[in-house]
Amino acid sequence: GENVEQHPSTLSVQEGDSAVIKCTYSDSASNYFPWYKQELGKGPQLIIDIRSNVGEKKDQRIAVTLNKTAKHFSLHITETQPEDSAVYFCAAEKQFYFGTGTSLTVIP
Amino acid sequence: NAGVTQTPKFQVLKTGQSMTLQCAQDMNHEYMSWYRQDPGMGLRLIHYSVGAGITDQGEVPNGYNVSRSTTEDFPLRLLSAAPSQTSVYFCASSRRPGNNSPLHFGNGTRLTVT
């Protein structure tokens, strides 16, 4: 929904490069910011989340950063691999609103 | 542990027909919700439930009804299908309402209304 904006809508990177996806939200009361990965024909799956009391969280090659003042958060994937190719969604505002998705393609 | 199970996987309806999309979870989650996914529009919340006997509307509730008679099941009803309801529907559940709690999604029902 328009309450959560996500960019870019498509992203192609070479294997081994980094990928960054950004989301902005409207409701300053939001305090939970998950990222989901959706593979073809399947439902979205949580890959990482962050709560408003921290600014950054890492899990191996995946990290999320949060700027509450600017109301935006970003997903960072380092050392991308072909299996990272999927559609990624952010969410905010109690997960009432999702971003419109980013189709990531990792080129071998 | 099956997680969230949606049936059917595919369905074709004619305009005006009714049907129920089934959703069941075996994780004893209190919170359940329905989203629709359309190209370029991401996931949009249709209805949600914070527990048995309690339902509420999301962003796009028109044309859909829900009920929550048990913790496990949260069916979505289309009373009179319209072509605008052609979409992929996802059911999700979480331990608590969507704030601070990851959603577990089913694999979706692809609905076509002709």
mmCIF file of C-alpha atoms in Angstrom:
data_model
loop_
_atom_site.group_PDB
_atom_site.id
_atom_site.type_symbol
_atom_site.label_atom_id
_atom_site.label_comp_id
_atom_site.label_asym_id
_atom_site.label_seq_id
_atom_site.Cartn_x
_atom_site.Cartn_y
_atom_site.Cartn_z
ATOM 1 C CA GLY A 1 0.000 0.000 0.000
ATOM 2 C CA GLU A 2 0.982 3.625 -0.317
ATOM 3 C CA ASN A 3 1.802 3.714 3.385
ATOM 4 C CA VAL A 4 4.921 1.687 2.621
ATOM 5 C CA GLU A 5 7.004 2.487 -0.433
ATOM 6 C CA GLN A 6 9.671 0.101 -1.703
ATOM 7 C CA HIS A 7 12.417 0.692 -4.245
ATOM 8 C CA PRO A 8 13.633 -0.481 -6.653
ATOM 9 C CA SER A 9 10.945 -2.683 -8.181
ATOM 10 C CA THR A 10 13.563 -4.724 -10.050
ATOM 11 C CA LEU A 11 17.250 -5.223 -9.366
ATOM 12 C CA SER A 12 19.880 -7.210 -11.250
ATOM 13 C CA VAL A 13 23.323 -7.807 -9.797
ATOM 14 C CA GLN A 14 26.312 -9.926 -10.664
ATOM 15 C CA GLU A 15 26.980 -12.885 -8.421
ATOM 16 C CA GLY A 16 29.172 -11.772 -5.548
ATOM 17 C CA ASP A 17 28.033 -8.158 -5.649
ATOM 18 C CA SER A 18 25.843 -6.516 -3.002
ATOM 19 C CA ALA A 19 22.148 -5.682 -3.284
ATOM 20 C CA VAL A 20 20.285 -2.973 -1.386
ATOM 21 C CA ILE A 21 16.516 -2.543 -1.205
ATOM 22 C CA LYS A 22 14.934 0.448 0.542
ATOM 23 C CA CYS A 23 11.540 1.027 2.135
ATOM 24 C CA THR A 24 9.909 4.096 3.612
ATOM 25 C CA TYR A 25 6.834 4.193 5.822
ATOM 26 C CA SER A 26 4.348 6.788 7.034
ATOM 27 C CA ASP A 27 3.282 5.882 10.562
ATOM 28 C CA SER A 28 5.834 7.044 13.100
ATOM 29 C CA ALA A 29 4.289 4.619 15.624
ATOM 30 C CA SER A 30 5.603 1.632 13.629
ATOM 31 C CA ASN A 31 8.094 -0.370 15.662
ATOM 32 C CA TYR A 32 8.535 -3.654 13.792
ATOM 33 C CA PHE A 33 10.082 -3.937 10.334
ATOM 34 C CA PRO A 34 10.315 -7.376 8.736
ATOM 35 C CA TRP A 35 11.667 -8.449 5.366
ATOM 36 C CA TYR A 36 10.190 -11.409 3.508
ATOM 37 C CA LYS A 37 11.542 -13.439 0.592
ATOM 38 C CA GLN A 38 9.119 -14.994 -1.857
ATOM 39 C CA GLU A 39 10.193 -17.725 -4.234
ATOM 40 C CA LEU A 40 8.137 -18.638 -7.278
ATOM 41 C CA GLY A 41 4.914 -20.414 -6.422
ATOM 42 C CA LYS A 42 5.378 -20.084 -2.677
ATOM 43 C CA GLY A 43 4.303 -17.831 0.133
ATOM 44 C CA PRO A 44 6.617 -15.168 1.558
ATOM 45 C CA GLN A 45 9.071 -16.272 4.247
ATOM 46 C CA LEU A 46 10.658 -14.065 6.874
ATOM 47 C CA ILE A 47 14.393 -13.600 6.345
ATOM 48 C CA ILE A 48 15.190 -10.883 8.857
ATOM 49 C CA ASP A 49 13.411 -8.336 11.021
ATOM 50 C CA ILE A 50 14.301 -5.358 13.164
ATOM 51 C CA ARG A 51 12.615 -3.592 16.022
ATOM 52 C CA SER A 52 12.721 0.114 16.629
ATOM 53 C CA ASN A 53 15.050 -0.066 19.598
ATOM 54 C CA VAL A 54 17.997 -1.028 17.371
ATOM 55 C CA GLY A 55 19.516 0.589 14.285
ATOM 56 C CA GLU A 56 21.051 -2.425 12.571
ATOM 57 C CA LYS A 57 20.802 -6.190 12.639
ATOM 58 C CA LYS A 58 22.895 -8.775 10.788
ATOM 59 C CA ASP A 59 22.445 -12.439 9.993
ATOM 60 C CA GLN A 60 25.353 -13.812 7.955
ATOM 61 C CA ARG A 61 25.083 -12.179 4.490
ATOM 62 C CA ILE A 62 21.876 -10.312 5.273
ATOM 63 C CA ALA A 63 21.522 -7.087 7.229
ATOM 64 C CA VAL A 64 18.767 -4.589 7.884
ATOM 65 C CA THR A 65 19.268 -0.953 8.889
ATOM 66 C CA LEU A 66 16.641 1.337 10.355
ATOM 67 C CA ASN A 67 16.442 5.125 10.473
ATOM 68 C CA LYS A 68 13.381 5.984 12.569
ATOM 69 C CA THR A 69 13.880 9.718 12.227
ATOM 70 C CA ALA A 70 13.719 9.514 8.446
ATOM 71 C CA LYS A 71 11.193 6.654 8.561
ATOM 72 C CA HIS A 72 13.095 4.333 6.278
ATOM 73 C CA PHE A 73 14.756 0.943 6.517
ATOM 74 C CA SER A 74 16.886 -1.053 4.122
ATOM 75 C CA LEU A 75 17.788 -4.652 3.331
ATOM 76 C CA HIS A 76 21.411 -5.353 2.464
ATOM 77 C CA ILE A 77 22.522 -8.626 0.909
ATOM 78 C CA THR A 78 26.268 -9.104 0.501
ATOM 79 C CA GLU A 79 28.139 -11.668 -1.612
ATOM 80 C CA THR A 80 24.958 -12.423 -3.556
ATOM 81 C CA GLN A 81 24.376 -15.926 -4.873
ATOM 82 C CA PRO A 82 21.999 -17.212 -7.573
ATOM 83 C CA GLU A 83 19.734 -18.675 -4.875
ATOM 84 C CA ASP A 84 19.127 -15.131 -3.604
ATOM 85 C CA SER A 85 17.081 -14.520 -6.765
ATOM 86 C CA ALA A 86 13.499 -13.976 -5.575
ATOM 87 C CA VAL A 87 10.983 -11.260 -4.785
ATOM 88 C CA TYR A 88 11.582 -9.384 -1.537
ATOM 89 C CA PHE A 89 8.927 -7.521 0.458
ATOM 90 C CA CYS A 90 9.191 -5.112 3.338
ATOM 91 C CA ALA A 91 6.374 -4.425 5.772
ATOM 92 C CA ALA A 92 5.530 -1.876 8.447
ATOM 93 C CA GLU A 93 2.606 -0.452 10.423
ATOM 94 C CA LYS A 94 1.839 -3.723 12.244
ATOM 95 C CA GLN A 95 2.244 -5.525 8.899
ATOM 96 C CA PHE A 96 -1.024 -3.995 7.727
ATOM 97 C CA TYR A 97 0.980 -2.605 4.847
ATOM 98 C CA PHE A 98 3.585 -4.218 2.636
ATOM 99 C CA GLY A 99 5.840 -2.720 0.024
ATOM 100 C CA THR A 100 5.155 -3.520 -3.619
ATOM 101 C CA GLY A 101 8.103 -5.895 -3.832
ATOM 102 C CA THR A 102 11.555 -6.018 -5.431
ATOM 103 C CA SER A 103 12.381 -8.706 -7.955
ATOM 104 C CA LEU A 104 16.059 -9.503 -7.439
ATOM 105 C CA THR A 105 17.990 -11.375 -10.104
ATOM 106 C CA VAL A 106 21.522 -12.549 -9.371
ATOM 107 C CA ILE A 107 23.410 -13.206 -12.592
ATOM 108 C CA PRO A 108 25.942 -16.066 -12.341
ATOM 109 C CA ASN B 1 4.471 -29.732 11.460
ATOM 110 C CA ALA B 2 2.452 -28.493 8.482
ATOM 111 C CA GLY B 3 2.417 -24.771 9.408
ATOM 112 C CA VAL B 4 -0.210 -22.862 7.403
ATOM 113 C CA THR B 5 -2.193 -24.922 4.911
ATOM 114 C CA GLN B 6 -4.320 -23.347 2.189
ATOM 115 C CA THR B 7 -6.766 -25.136 -0.066
ATOM 116 C CA PRO B 8 -7.396 -25.229 -2.940
ATOM 117 C CA LYS B 9 -4.151 -24.274 -4.712
ATOM 118 C CA PHE B 10 -5.994 -23.199 -7.872
ATOM 119 C CA GLN B 11 -9.608 -22.243 -8.566
ATOM 120 C CA VAL B 12 -11.532 -20.881 -11.540
ATOM 121 C CA LEU B 13 -14.910 -19.264 -10.911
ATOM 122 C CA LYS B 14 -17.512 -17.621 -13.079
ATOM 123 C CA THR B 15 -18.707 -14.133 -12.212
ATOM 124 C CA GLY B 16 -21.362 -14.321 -9.504
ATOM 125 C CA GLN B 17 -20.341 -17.698 -8.123
ATOM 126 C CA SER B 18 -19.444 -18.122 -4.478
ATOM 127 C CA MET B 19 -16.675 -20.067 -2.845
ATOM 128 C CA THR B 20 -14.661 -20.431 0.333
ATOM 129 C CA LEU B 21 -10.886 -20.390 0.505
ATOM 130 C CA GLN B 22 -9.727 -22.562 3.367
ATOM 131 C CA CYS B 23 -6.870 -21.789 5.745
ATOM 132 C CA ALA B 24 -5.692 -23.864 8.687
ATOM 133 C CA GLN B 25 -2.683 -23.560 10.976
ATOM 134 C CA ASP B 26 -1.338 -26.045 13.496
ATOM 135 C CA MET B 27 0.946 -23.728 15.460
ATOM 136 C CA ASN B 28 -1.687 -22.550 17.963
ATOM 137 C CA HIS B 29 -1.273 -18.989 16.695
ATOM 138 C CA GLU B 30 -3.796 -16.434 17.918
ATOM 139 C CA TYR B 31 -3.430 -14.076 14.982
ATOM 140 C CA MET B 32 -4.485 -14.940 11.437
ATOM 141 C CA SER B 33 -4.896 -12.810 8.347
ATOM 142 C CA TRP B 34 -5.690 -12.862 4.642
ATOM 143 C CA TYR B 35 -3.789 -10.939 1.975
ATOM 144 C CA ARG B 36 -4.229 -10.684 -1.753
ATOM 145 C CA GLN B 37 -1.267 -10.300 -4.076
ATOM 146 C CA ASP B 38 -1.610 -8.554 -7.405
ATOM 147 C CA PRO B 39 1.165 -7.642 -9.872
ATOM 148 C CA GLY B 40 2.826 -4.370 -8.936
ATOM 149 C CA MET B 41 0.726 -3.946 -5.811
ATOM 150 C CA GLY B 42 2.441 -6.145 -3.285
ATOM 151 C CA LEU B 43 0.403 -7.747 -0.528
ATOM 152 C CA ARG B 44 -2.779 -6.047 0.617
ATOM 153 C CA LEU B 45 -4.558 -6.980 3.837
ATOM 154 C CA ILE B 46 -8.165 -8.131 3.410
ATOM 155 C CA HIS B 47 -9.270 -9.253 6.885
ATOM 156 C CA TYR B 48 -7.590 -10.333 10.075
ATOM 157 C CA SER B 49 -8.401 -11.991 13.374
ATOM 158 C CA VAL B 50 -6.687 -11.610 16.739
ATOM 159 C CA GLY B 51 -8.370 -14.685 18.181
ATOM 160 C CA ALA B 52 -11.344 -17.017 17.947
ATOM 161 C CA GLY B 53 -14.588 -15.083 17.574
ATOM 162 C CA ILE B 54 -12.870 -11.803 16.666
ATOM 163 C CA THR B 55 -12.413 -10.487 13.121
ATOM 164 C CA ASP B 56 -11.702 -7.078 11.644
ATOM 165 C CA GLN B 57 -11.244 -5.418 8.283
ATOM 166 C CA GLY B 58 -7.975 -4.659 6.579
ATOM 167 C CA GLU B 59 -7.194 -2.381 3.668
ATOM 168 C CA VAL B 60 -9.359 -4.094 1.010
ATOM 169 C CA PRO B 61 -12.276 -5.943 2.695
ATOM 170 C CA ASN B 62 -15.077 -5.301 0.186
ATOM 171 C CA GLY B 63 -16.477 -8.450 -1.403
ATOM 172 C CA TYR B 64 -15.015 -10.777 1.230
ATOM 173 C CA ASN B 65 -16.321 -12.257 4.481
ATOM 174 C CA VAL B 66 -14.441 -14.111 7.195
ATOM 175 C CA SER B 67 -15.200 -15.951 10.406
ATOM 176 C CA ARG B 68 -13.023 -17.425 13.149
ATOM 177 C CA SER B 69 -14.874 -20.123 15.039
ATOM 178 C CA THR B 70 -11.704 -21.962 16.088
ATOM 179 C CA THR B 71 -8.088 -20.976 16.686
ATOM 180 C CA GLU B 72 -6.942 -23.229 13.842
ATOM 181 C CA ASP B 73 -9.202 -22.182 10.959
ATOM 182 C CA PHE B 74 -9.804 -18.872 9.199
ATOM 183 C CA PRO B 75 -11.830 -19.300 5.983
ATOM 184 C CA LEU B 76 -12.276 -16.501 3.447
ATOM 185 C CA ARG B 77 -15.614 -16.338 1.644
ATOM 186 C CA LEU B 78 -16.408 -14.741 -1.685
ATOM 187 C CA LEU B 79 -20.197 -14.403 -1.840
ATOM 188 C CA SER B 80 -20.441 -13.216 -5.455
ATOM 189 C CA ALA B 81 -17.159 -13.404 -7.325
ATOM 190 C CA ALA B 82 -16.103 -10.562 -9.623
ATOM 191 C CA PRO B 83 -13.262 -10.428 -12.188
ATOM 192 C CA SER B 84 -11.565 -7.811 -9.956
ATOM 193 C CA GLN B 85 -11.096 -10.579 -7.390
ATOM 194 C CA THR B 86 -8.778 -12.485 -9.704
ATOM 195 C CA SER B 87 -5.635 -12.667 -7.590
ATOM 196 C CA VAL B 88 -3.371 -14.863 -5.507
ATOM 197 C CA TYR B 89 -4.592 -15.131 -1.937
ATOM 198 C CA PHE B 90 -2.323 -15.768 1.013
ATOM 199 C CA CYS B 91 -3.279 -16.715 4.517
ATOM 200 C CA ALA B 92 -0.840 -15.968 7.331
ATOM 201 C CA SER B 93 -0.613 -16.529 11.065
ATOM 202 C CA SER B 94 1.541 -15.325 13.935
ATOM 203 C CA ARG B 95 1.819 -15.797 17.668
ATOM 204 C CA ARG B 96 0.688 -12.252 18.316
ATOM 205 C CA PRO B 97 -0.894 -9.523 16.222
ATOM 206 C CA GLY B 98 1.311 -8.286 13.373
ATOM 207 C CA ASN B 99 3.268 -5.918 15.583
ATOM 208 C CA ASN B 100 6.593 -7.499 16.612
ATOM 209 C CA SER B 101 5.721 -10.974 15.441
ATOM 210 C CA PRO B 102 6.766 -12.672 12.181
ATOM 211 C CA LEU B 103 4.026 -13.875 9.861
ATOM 212 C CA HIS B 104 3.937 -17.485 8.664
ATOM 213 C CA PHE B 105 2.388 -17.677 5.212
ATOM 214 C CA GLY B 106 0.685 -20.500 3.374
ATOM 215 C CA ASN B 107 1.591 -21.225 -0.243
ATOM 216 C CA GLY B 108 -1.395 -19.380 -1.639
ATOM 217 C CA THR B 109 -4.554 -19.956 -3.648
ATOM 218 C CA ARG B 110 -4.536 -18.705 -7.234
ATOM 219 C CA LEU B 111 -8.069 -17.588 -8.105
ATOM 220 C CA THR B 112 -9.306 -16.681 -11.570
ATOM 221 C CA VAL B 113 -12.763 -15.169 -12.048
ATOM 222 C CA THR B 114 -14.049 -15.152 -15.619
#
